[in-house]
Tab-separated table of C-alpha atoms in Angstrom:
chain	number	residue	atom	x	y	z
A	65	MET	CA	-0.032	0.091	0.031
A	66	THR	CA	1.098	3.707	0.521
A	67	GLY	CA	3.323	5.174	3.238
A	68	ARG	CA	5.444	2.591	4.864
A	69	PHE	CA	5.846	0.791	1.360
A	70	GLY	CA	6.989	3.874	-0.195
A	71	ARG	CA	9.961	4.019	2.458
A	72	VAL	CA	10.925	0.303	1.879
A	73	ARG	CA	10.288	-0.145	-1.761
A	74	ARG	CA	13.969	-0.769	-2.921
A	75	VAL	CA	14.769	-2.977	-5.933
A	76	ALA	CA	17.987	-4.760	-6.493
A	77	ALA	CA	19.183	-4.458	-9.754
A	78	VAL	CA	19.109	-7.490	-11.907
A	79	LEU	CA	18.768	-9.346	-15.308
A	80	LEU	CA	18.124	-9.187	-18.817
A	81	THR	CA	18.539	-9.153	-22.664
A	82	ALA	CA	21.202	-10.759	-25.016
A	83	VAL	CA	23.378	-8.307	-26.788
A	84	VAL	CA	21.815	-9.857	-30.055
A	85	CYS	CA	18.525	-8.542	-28.801
A	86	GLN	CA	19.629	-5.059	-28.360
A	87	SER	CA	20.266	-4.602	-32.155
A	88	ALA	CA	16.814	-6.253	-32.904
A	89	PRO	CA	13.443	-4.833	-32.333
A	90	ALA	CA	11.177	-6.806	-29.873
A	91	ARG	CA	8.638	-7.255	-32.680
A	92	ALA	CA	11.071	-9.150	-34.713
A	93	VAL	CA	11.085	-11.885	-32.070
A	94	ALA	CA	8.700	-14.825	-32.766
A	95	LEU	CA	7.727	-17.288	-30.100
A	96	PRO	CA	6.678	-20.872	-30.745
A	97	ALA	CA	2.944	-20.948	-30.096
A	98	SER	CA	3.674	-23.769	-27.358
A	99	VAL	CA	5.572	-20.888	-25.633
A	100	GLU	CA	2.849	-18.429	-26.041
A	101	GLN	CA	-0.224	-20.677	-24.720
A	102	ALA	CA	-0.984	-21.716	-21.471
A	103	SER	CA	-2.267	-24.960	-20.182
A	104	GLY	CA	-3.203	-26.987	-17.040
A	105	VAL	CA	-4.167	-25.338	-14.187
A	106	VAL	CA	-2.123	-22.346	-12.191
A	107	THR	CA	-0.702	-23.573	-8.846
A	108	TRP	CA	1.235	-20.454	-8.145
A	109	ALA	CA	1.496	-16.804	-9.682
A	110	ALA	CA	2.312	-13.221	-8.661
A	111	SER	CA	1.609	-9.936	-10.452
A	112	ALA	CA	4.047	-8.284	-12.248
A	113	ASP	CA	5.503	-4.964	-12.045
A	114	ARG	CA	8.502	-2.664	-12.872
A	115	MET	CA	11.494	-3.349	-10.860
A	116	GLY	CA	14.224	-0.994	-11.902
A	117	GLU	CA	17.162	-1.777	-14.253
A	118	GLY	CA	18.596	-5.147	-14.976
A	119	THR	CA	21.972	-6.457	-14.130
A	120	ALA	CA	24.319	-8.287	-16.684
A	121	GLY	CA	25.306	-11.976	-15.833
A	122	GLU	CA	23.067	-12.154	-12.708
A	123	GLY	CA	21.339	-15.391	-11.591
A	124	TYR	CA	18.191	-15.942	-9.609
A	125	ARG	CA	17.072	-18.757	-7.365
A	126	LEU	CA	13.516	-18.147	-6.701
A	127	ILE	CA	11.419	-20.047	-4.162
A	128	VAL	CA	7.538	-20.457	-4.639
A	129	HIS	CA	5.014	-22.519	-2.871
A	130	THR	CA	2.521	-24.328	-4.794
A	131	SER	CA	-1.132	-25.054	-4.116
A	132	VAL	CA	-2.463	-27.418	-6.378
A	133	GLY	CA	-0.387	-30.351	-7.190
A	134	GLY	CA	0.050	-32.304	-10.526
A	135	ASP	CA	2.190	-33.512	-13.305
A	136	ASP	CA	4.256	-31.754	-16.179
A	137	PRO	CA	4.740	-28.318	-14.469
A	138	ARG	CA	5.374	-25.481	-16.590
A	139	ILE	CA	6.459	-21.839	-15.434
A	140	ARG	CA	5.688	-18.385	-17.167
A	141	LEU	CA	8.521	-15.804	-17.612
A	142	SER	CA	7.476	-12.205	-17.866
A	143	ASN	CA	9.187	-9.165	-19.623
A	144	ALA	CA	5.816	-7.245	-19.316
A	145	PHE	CA	7.728	-4.066	-18.142
A	146	GLY	CA	10.959	-4.447	-20.369
A	147	ASP	CA	11.778	-2.137	-23.112
A	148	ARG	CA	13.642	-4.571	-25.077
A	149	SER	CA	13.764	-8.282	-25.692
A	150	LEU	CA	14.857	-10.459	-22.614
A	151	THR	CA	17.115	-13.363	-23.305
A	152	VAL	CA	17.155	-16.121	-20.630
A	153	ASP	CA	19.897	-18.830	-21.495
A	154	SER	CA	19.386	-21.307	-19.009
A	155	VAL	CA	16.248	-22.241	-16.541
A	156	TYR	CA	15.993	-25.104	-13.999
A	157	ALA	CA	13.175	-26.330	-11.741
A	158	GLY	CA	13.235	-28.514	-8.761
A	159	VAL	CA	12.141	-29.029	-5.086
A	160	ARG	CA	13.634	-26.949	-2.317
A	161	SER	CA	15.583	-28.958	0.624
A	162	GLU	CA	16.725	-26.103	2.738
A	163	GLY	CA	17.825	-22.570	1.814
A	164	ALA	CA	19.089	-22.559	-1.586
A	165	ALA	CA	19.673	-25.996	-2.015
A	166	LEU	CA	17.678	-28.405	-3.726
A	167	ARG	CA	16.517	-32.093	-3.096
A	168	PRO	CA	18.900	-34.528	-4.661
A	169	GLY	CA	18.144	-35.355	-8.176
A	170	SER	CA	15.379	-33.037	-8.518
A	171	ASN	CA	16.792	-30.008	-10.439
A	172	ARG	CA	16.283	-30.278	-14.114
A	173	PRO	CA	16.567	-28.136	-16.942
A	174	LEU	CA	13.305	-26.484	-18.715
A	175	THR	CA	13.038	-25.817	-22.123
A	176	PHE	CA	10.859	-23.270	-24.374
A	177	GLY	CA	9.692	-24.571	-27.655
A	178	GLY	CA	12.196	-27.515	-27.363
A	179	ALA	CA	15.186	-24.740	-26.883
A	180	ARG	CA	17.234	-24.088	-23.761
A	181	THR	CA	17.277	-20.290	-24.533
A	182	VAL	CA	14.222	-18.251	-24.992
A	183	ILE	CA	14.129	-14.704	-26.067
A	184	VAL	CA	10.867	-13.026	-24.702
A	185	PRO	CA	9.947	-9.648	-26.591
A	186	ALA	CA	9.396	-6.712	-24.656
A	187	GLY	CA	5.889	-6.519	-23.238
A	188	ALA	CA	5.425	-10.296	-23.441
A	189	THR	CA	5.274	-13.187	-21.435
A	190	ALA	CA	6.589	-17.219	-22.373
A	191	TRP	CA	5.606	-20.654	-21.138
A	192	SER	CA	8.241	-23.346	-20.603
A	193	ASP	CA	7.556	-26.844	-22.223
A	194	PRO	CA	6.142	-29.294	-19.801
A	195	LEU	CA	8.660	-30.620	-17.362
A	196	PRO	CA	7.905	-34.281	-16.803
A	197	GLY	CA	7.116	-35.568	-13.370
A	198	ARG	CA	4.919	-34.681	-10.569
A	199	LEU	CA	4.803	-31.460	-8.254
A	200	ARG	CA	2.960	-32.128	-4.996
A	201	ALA	CA	0.504	-29.529	-3.421
A	202	GLY	CA	2.462	-27.451	-0.764
A	203	SER	CA	5.987	-27.888	-2.252
A	204	ASP	CA	8.532	-25.109	-2.288
A	205	LEU	CA	9.469	-25.139	-6.013
A	206	VAL	CA	12.982	-23.717	-7.001
A	207	VAL	CA	13.248	-22.034	-10.037
A	208	SER	CA	16.694	-20.931	-11.015
A	209	LEU	CA	17.425	-18.617	-13.976
A	210	HIS	CA	20.085	-16.884	-15.692
A	211	THR	CA	20.192	-13.862	-18.304
A	212	PRO	CA	23.673	-13.147	-19.974
A	213	ALA	CA	23.467	-9.628	-20.734
A	214	ALA	CA	20.688	-7.879	-18.840
A	215	ALA	CA	19.955	-4.156	-19.369
A	216	GLY	CA	16.679	-1.693	-19.250
A	217	PRO	CA	13.740	-2.310	-16.960
A	218	ALA	CA	13.253	-5.572	-15.190
A	219	THR	CA	10.120	-7.261	-14.570
A	220	GLY	CA	9.174	-9.084	-11.478
A	221	HIS	CA	7.087	-8.695	-8.054
A	222	TRP	CA	8.864	-6.801	-5.343
A	223	LEU	CA	7.028	-7.542	-2.227
A	224	ALA	CA	7.486	-11.628	-2.052
A	225	MET	CA	7.268	-12.239	1.760
A	226	GLN	CA	9.616	-15.065	0.777
A	227	THR	CA	13.209	-15.038	0.773
A	228	SER	CA	14.960	-15.981	-2.709
A	229	TYR	CA	18.867	-15.928	-3.855
A	230	THR	CA	20.972	-14.491	-6.158
A	231	GLY	CA	24.248	-14.819	-7.559
A	232	ARG	CA	26.951	-14.014	-10.220
A	233	GLY	CA	27.115	-16.482	-13.180
A	234	ASP	CA	25.111	-19.060	-14.109
A	235	HIS	CA	24.724	-21.725	-11.454
A	236	THR	CA	21.415	-22.907	-12.359
A	237	ALA	CA	22.309	-26.470	-12.745
A	238	GLU	CA	23.813	-26.873	-9.265
A	239	GLN	CA	21.896	-28.563	-6.706
A	240	SER	CA	23.875	-26.747	-3.777
A	241	GLY	CA	23.295	-23.485	-2.622
A	242	ALA	CA	26.975	-22.393	-1.991
A	243	ASN	CA	27.064	-19.972	-5.052
A	244	TRP	CA	23.768	-18.490	-3.902
A	245	THR	CA	25.297	-15.768	-1.596
A	246	ARG	CA	22.781	-13.284	-1.404
A	247	THR	CA	19.168	-12.702	-0.900
A	248	THR	CA	16.350	-10.930	-2.468
A	249	GLY	CA	12.841	-10.387	-1.006
A	250	SER	CA	11.386	-10.175	-4.620
A	251	TRP	CA	10.582	-12.380	-7.539
A	252	TRP	CA	12.468	-11.716	-10.747
A	253	TYR	CA	10.897	-12.473	-14.025
A	254	LEU	CA	8.820	-15.393	-12.983
A	255	ASP	CA	5.183	-14.761	-12.816
A	256	ALA	CA	3.278	-18.046	-13.015
A	257	VAL	CA	3.393	-21.876	-12.425
A	258	SER	CA	0.982	-24.265	-14.015
A	259	VAL	CA	0.423	-27.998	-13.686
A	260	ARG	CA	-1.735	-30.760	-15.227
A	261	PRO	CA	-4.012	-32.128	-12.274
A	262	SER	CA	-4.837	-35.730	-11.611
A	263	ARG	CA	-8.628	-34.660	-11.779
A	264	GLY	CA	-9.474	-33.066	-15.324
A	265	ALA	CA	-12.276	-30.821	-13.587
A	266	THR	CA	-9.981	-29.249	-11.371
A	267	GLY	CA	-10.010	-25.388	-11.348
A	268	ALA	CA	-8.292	-22.160	-9.821
A	269	VAL	CA	-9.437	-18.834	-7.829
A	270	VAL	CA	-7.280	-15.819	-8.635
A	271	ALA	CA	-7.074	-13.263	-5.733
A	272	LEU	CA	-6.946	-9.986	-7.326
A	273	GLY	CA	-5.896	-7.251	-4.573
A	274	ASP	CA	-3.519	-4.958	-2.832
A	275	SER	CA	-1.119	-5.213	-0.021
A	276	ILE	CA	-3.557	-7.351	2.410
A	277	THR	CA	-3.756	-9.921	-0.326
A	278	ASP	CA	0.174	-9.398	-1.161
A	279	GLY	CA	0.553	-10.776	2.648
A	280	TRP	CA	2.055	-7.320	4.122
A	281	HIS	CA	2.284	-8.122	7.892
A	282	SER	CA	2.018	-11.795	7.595
A	283	THR	CA	5.118	-13.759	8.622
A	284	THR	CA	7.998	-13.638	6.036
A	285	ASP	CA	8.751	-17.219	4.437
A	286	LEU	CA	5.933	-19.275	6.237
A	287	ASN	CA	3.107	-18.676	3.565
A	288	ARG	CA	0.489	-17.076	5.845
A	289	ARG	CA	-0.965	-14.617	3.316
A	290	TRP	CA	-4.787	-15.306	3.337
A	291	PRO	CA	-4.632	-16.859	-0.258
A	292	ASP	CA	-2.015	-19.453	1.300
A	293	TYR	CA	-4.472	-20.132	4.262
A	294	LEU	CA	-7.281	-20.710	1.510
A	295	ALA	CA	-5.143	-22.980	-0.628
A	296	ARG	CA	-4.545	-25.291	2.378
A	297	ARG	CA	-8.390	-25.322	3.013
A	298	LEU	CA	-9.216	-26.266	-0.578
A	299	HIS	CA	-6.629	-28.980	-0.465
A	300	THR	CA	-7.824	-30.504	2.918
A	301	ALA	CA	-11.217	-30.292	1.633
A	302	HIS	CA	-10.317	-32.080	-1.675
A	303	ALA	CA	-12.386	-29.338	-3.493
A	304	ALA	CA	-12.898	-29.117	-7.004
A	305	VAL	CA	-11.233	-25.584	-7.059
A	306	GLN	CA	-7.577	-26.038	-5.677
A	307	GLY	CA	-5.302	-23.776	-7.824
A	308	VAL	CA	-4.932	-20.325	-5.924
A	309	ALA	CA	-2.968	-17.478	-7.704
A	310	ASP	CA	-2.275	-14.447	-5.436
A	311	GLU	CA	-1.979	-11.282	-7.685
A	312	GLY	CA	-1.817	-8.830	-4.932
A	313	ILE	CA	0.269	-5.771	-5.469
A	314	SER	CA	1.011	-3.693	-2.374
A	315	GLY	CA	-0.154	-0.210	-2.751
A	316	ASN	CA	-2.583	-1.164	-5.721
A	317	GLN	CA	-5.718	0.753	-6.787
A	318	VAL	CA	-8.854	-0.247	-8.555
A	319	LEU	CA	-9.055	2.829	-10.695
A	320	THR	CA	-5.495	4.537	-11.031
A	321	ASP	CA	-2.022	3.327	-11.974
A	322	GLY	CA	0.560	3.753	-9.254
A	323	PHE	CA	2.078	1.006	-7.065
A	324	GLY	CA	1.705	-1.348	-10.149
A	325	GLN	CA	-0.802	-0.957	-12.873
A	326	SER	CA	-4.386	-0.424	-11.515
A	327	ALA	CA	-6.812	-3.740	-11.294
A	328	LEU	CA	-8.569	-2.385	-14.310
A	329	HIS	CA	-5.393	-2.366	-16.375
A	330	ARG	CA	-3.631	-5.462	-15.277
A	331	LEU	CA	-6.869	-7.515	-15.449
A	332	ASP	CA	-6.036	-9.467	-18.549
A	333	ARG	CA	-2.393	-10.389	-17.920
A	334	ASP	CA	-2.425	-10.987	-14.370
A	335	VAL	CA	-5.777	-12.813	-14.083
A	336	LEU	CA	-7.408	-13.657	-17.038
A	337	SER	CA	-4.442	-15.172	-19.029
A	338	LEU	CA	-3.963	-17.467	-16.114
A	339	PRO	CA	-4.984	-21.513	-17.453
A	340	GLY	CA	-7.530	-23.172	-15.335
A	341	VAL	CA	-9.204	-20.066	-13.501
A	342	ARG	CA	-12.722	-20.425	-12.693
A	343	THR	CA	-13.378	-17.847	-10.218
A	344	VAL	CA	-11.995	-14.514	-9.616
A	345	PHE	CA	-11.889	-13.145	-6.062
A	346	LEU	CA	-11.887	-9.020	-6.052
A	347	PHE	CA	-10.731	-7.481	-2.968
A	348	GLU	CA	-9.516	-3.910	-3.557
A	349	GLY	CA	-10.517	-0.539	-3.068
A	350	VAL	CA	-8.688	0.900	0.206
A	351	ASN	CA	-5.971	2.332	-1.780
A	352	ASP	CA	-8.363	4.438	-3.740
A	353	LEU	CA	-9.791	5.720	-0.566
A	354	LYS	CA	-6.258	6.507	0.950
A	355	ALA	CA	-4.945	8.419	-2.019
A	356	HIS	CA	-7.539	11.360	-1.328
A	357	THR	CA	-8.048	12.098	-5.095
A	358	GLY	CA	-11.556	12.697	-4.601
A	359	VAL	CA	-12.737	9.064	-5.426
A	360	THR	CA	-16.252	8.776	-4.831
A	361	ALA	CA	-18.459	5.769	-4.043
A	362	GLN	CA	-19.885	5.857	-7.661
A	363	ASP	CA	-16.285	5.837	-9.087
A	364	LEU	CA	-15.166	2.910	-7.267
A	365	ILE	CA	-18.810	0.867	-8.008
A	366	ALA	CA	-18.138	1.983	-11.527
A	367	GLY	CA	-14.603	0.381	-11.312
A	368	TYR	CA	-16.007	-2.893	-9.648
A	369	ARG	CA	-18.865	-3.330	-12.389
A	370	LYS	CA	-16.465	-2.877	-15.185
A	371	ILE	CA	-14.361	-5.715	-13.561
A	372	ALA	CA	-17.098	-7.873	-12.964
A	373	GLY	CA	-18.426	-7.715	-16.733
A	374	ARG	CA	-15.158	-8.454	-18.158
A	375	VAL	CA	-14.786	-11.376	-16.240
A	376	HIS	CA	-18.286	-12.330	-16.589
A	377	ALA	CA	-17.490	-11.933	-20.690
A	378	ALA	CA	-14.737	-14.272	-20.315
A	379	GLY	CA	-16.878	-16.929	-18.974
A	380	LYS	CA	-15.626	-16.669	-15.200
A	381	CYS	CA	-17.309	-16.043	-11.810
A	382	VAL	CA	-16.631	-12.937	-9.576
A	383	VAL	CA	-16.733	-13.179	-5.922
A	384	ALA	CA	-16.357	-9.544	-4.169
A	385	ALA	CA	-15.133	-8.878	-0.761
A	386	THR	CA	-16.030	-5.692	1.120
A	387	ILE	CA	-13.397	-3.096	1.991
A	388	GLY	CA	-11.765	-3.627	5.640
A	389	PRO	CA	-11.714	-0.699	8.274
A	390	PHE	CA	-8.533	1.225	8.629
A	391	GLU	CA	-9.476	4.214	11.313
A	392	GLY	CA	-6.222	4.825	12.997
A	393	ARG	CA	-4.198	5.279	9.843
A	394	PRO	CA	-3.211	8.909	8.828
A	395	GLU	CA	-5.230	8.456	5.573
A	396	TRP	CA	-8.294	8.004	7.268
A	397	GLY	CA	-10.954	10.255	7.809
A	398	PRO	CA	-14.884	10.814	7.783
A	399	ALA	CA	-15.152	11.451	3.994
A	400	ALA	CA	-13.148	8.191	3.202
A	401	GLU	CA	-15.240	6.343	5.739
A	402	ALA	CA	-18.514	7.332	4.439
A	403	VAL	CA	-17.293	6.328	0.962
A	404	ARG	CA	-16.147	2.794	2.379
A	405	ARG	CA	-19.516	2.220	3.941
A	406	GLU	CA	-21.380	3.213	0.674
A	407	VAL	CA	-19.231	0.934	-1.402
A	408	ASN	CA	-19.694	-2.027	0.916
A	409	ARG	CA	-23.528	-1.540	0.859
A	410	PHE	CA	-23.305	-1.999	-2.732
A	411	VAL	CA	-21.206	-4.870	-2.467
A	412	ARG	CA	-23.372	-6.770	-0.129
A	413	ALA	CA	-26.661	-6.077	-1.972
A	414	GLY	CA	-25.498	-4.608	-5.507
A	415	GLY	CA	-26.297	-7.804	-7.509
A	416	GLU	CA	-23.193	-7.594	-9.812
A	417	PHE	CA	-21.492	-10.675	-8.308
A	418	ASP	CA	-21.578	-14.183	-8.319
A	419	ALA	CA	-20.909	-14.295	-4.358
A	420	VAL	CA	-19.810	-11.769	-1.571
A	421	ALA	CA	-17.254	-12.231	0.878
A	422	ASP	CA	-17.769	-9.707	4.018
A	423	PHE	CA	-14.174	-9.469	5.061
A	424	ASP	CA	-15.395	-5.967	6.649
A	425	ARG	CA	-17.265	-7.833	9.210
A	426	VAL	CA	-14.589	-10.461	9.772
A	427	LEU	CA	-11.940	-7.783	10.392
A	428	ARG	CA	-13.805	-4.671	12.230
A	429	SER	CA	-14.075	-3.988	15.772
A	430	PRO	CA	-17.765	-4.473	17.237
A	431	ARG	CA	-17.122	-1.544	19.566
A	432	ALA	CA	-15.592	0.637	16.915
A	433	PRO	CA	-16.788	-0.612	13.487
A	434	ALA	CA	-14.418	1.797	11.361
A	435	ARG	CA	-11.420	0.059	13.260
A	436	LEU	CA	-9.359	-3.275	12.825
A	437	LEU	CA	-10.153	-5.649	15.440
A	438	ALA	CA	-7.196	-5.071	18.123
A	439	ARG	CA	-6.054	-8.840	17.911
A	440	PHE	CA	-6.002	-9.166	14.171
A	441	ASP	CA	-4.042	-5.919	13.942
A	442	GLY	CA	-0.613	-6.275	12.270
A	443	GLY	CA	0.530	-3.235	14.093
A	444	ASP	CA	-0.566	-0.295	11.245
A	445	HIS	CA	-4.499	-0.261	11.854
A	446	LEU	CA	-4.939	-1.602	8.281
A	447	HIS	CA	-3.028	-5.082	7.612
A	448	PRO	CA	-4.160	-8.170	9.507
A	449	ASP	CA	-1.368	-10.224	11.378
A	450	ASP	CA	-1.261	-14.087	10.867
A	451	GLY	CA	-4.426	-14.695	12.869
A	452	GLY	CA	-6.422	-12.174	10.749
A	453	MET	CA	-5.070	-13.791	7.716
A	454	ARG	CA	-6.003	-17.179	8.797
A	455	ALA	CA	-9.630	-15.613	9.717
A	456	LEU	CA	-10.086	-14.205	6.200
A	457	ALA	CA	-9.554	-17.383	4.535
A	458	GLY	CA	-11.773	-19.077	7.044
A	459	ALA	CA	-14.524	-16.885	6.021
A	460	VAL	CA	-14.505	-17.992	2.419
A	461	GLY	CA	-17.252	-20.806	1.748
A	462	LEU	CA	-15.249	-23.261	-0.357
A	463	GLY	CA	-18.132	-24.601	-2.551
A	464	SER	CA	-18.979	-20.835	-3.902
A	465	LEU	CA	-15.509	-21.001	-5.576
A	466	ASP	CA	-16.635	-23.947	-7.663
A	467	CYS	CA	-18.605	-21.725	-10.345
A	468	ALA	CA	-19.308	-21.854	-14.012
A	469	ARG	CA	-21.157	-19.723	-16.339
A	470	PRO	CA	-21.146	-19.342	-20.017
A	471	PRO	CA	-19.277	-16.100	-21.536
A	472	GLY	CA	-21.292	-12.952	-21.069
A	473	ASP	CA	-23.561	-14.577	-18.730
A	474	ARG	CA	-24.557	-11.889	-15.593
A	475	PRO	CA	-25.986	-12.818	-12.126
A	476	ALA	CA	-29.617	-12.768	-12.009
A	477	HIS	CA	-30.397	-11.326	-8.647
A	478	PRO	CA	-28.489	-9.843	-5.887
A	479	ALA	CA	-26.224	-12.114	-3.721
A	480	PRO	CA	-27.636	-12.760	0.077
A	481	VAL	CA	-25.446	-11.674	2.847
A	482	GLY	CA	-24.183	-14.034	5.471
A	483	SER	CA	-22.789	-13.333	8.902
A	484	GLY	CA	-19.002	-12.768	7.661
A	485	ALA	CA	-18.759	-15.711	5.500
A	486	ILE	CA	-18.880	-15.833	1.642
A	487	SER	CA	-22.454	-15.851	0.346
A	488	PRO	CA	-23.104	-17.838	-2.711
A	489	ARG	CA	-25.249	-16.563	-5.576
A	490	ARG	CA	-27.656	-19.763	-6.189
């Protein structure tokens, strides 16, 4: 979000682009169809953003945590914010042992259209070929990549809440972590992983949100963001929807670009392009209020409606969450609170969504409804701690995420409202 994020948002220089690409325009690079197309179900994802300048000869050993298990994992590399083509000349994937080290025998090379090197045009993404084998749910997948001549803006996700590793030179094939001597709190160039689940009908949900969804104030390296808790609940319940993609960006707004592109601008790339998505879970809006740009309830409601309309047009369902309380923050004021309450009334009864999750009711203090419940307060009167994250995930009715609709179909009548839990439209 804003404030503290503005002070801590520092990006280490990293990756990109071979000399051959610097002399050739990005539009001249043609990717094989298999590299451009997604398949399976997304098991992990992180929203892309601009990360600063790349560094030549840097390697990245990135740790990501899977939600749904399956065979033949694929990864997606992103050059969404690059201004020139990105060359990645070595990519390996395996399962973590501890730190930067991998389990013996698990680290294997990935190919792209049959080649070990891939050139990703500026603004584009590229899927790897399937890697034969099974990837379990709840695994720490390690993706190691190297670019020989990085330059220009890098693409990644800065607030990972997960320690990953960097090193000079190409050590991607190594099982040991000995040459991965530095740490990073960001994910670089990697924005999605998919698998082929054993049950063909298995689907995924994408959490489209801001820093609360991004996991700020949850415990680093323990996967305690609310989408992580939701993924564990879905797996335990053997639900039809088991893939969970966390597409939160700290500071993100529905209407305006700033900390990342707005939810409206990034919806296609970060959400609708992911494979196997059945439902989109929308939990945004507080940063639009905190920005003090004069955003009205009708402005936010119009933004919600645009998102819901585009998701429904793609044949997917939308669950919307109410905006949580934030009195006690410097940005809070009576006018912002009035807008928050009006927007929440619309979400609860507006009839635009396939289900409603009343996260406001979960998080607010019964004695002071504009304030975050003290026992869930991560310390800044806005972001829940681990217990609050667990409570949000626990308020989601798992069956309501198993939603299917024909493209362009709209909800027929308003969603009922429950006592803090998710309320499906029937």
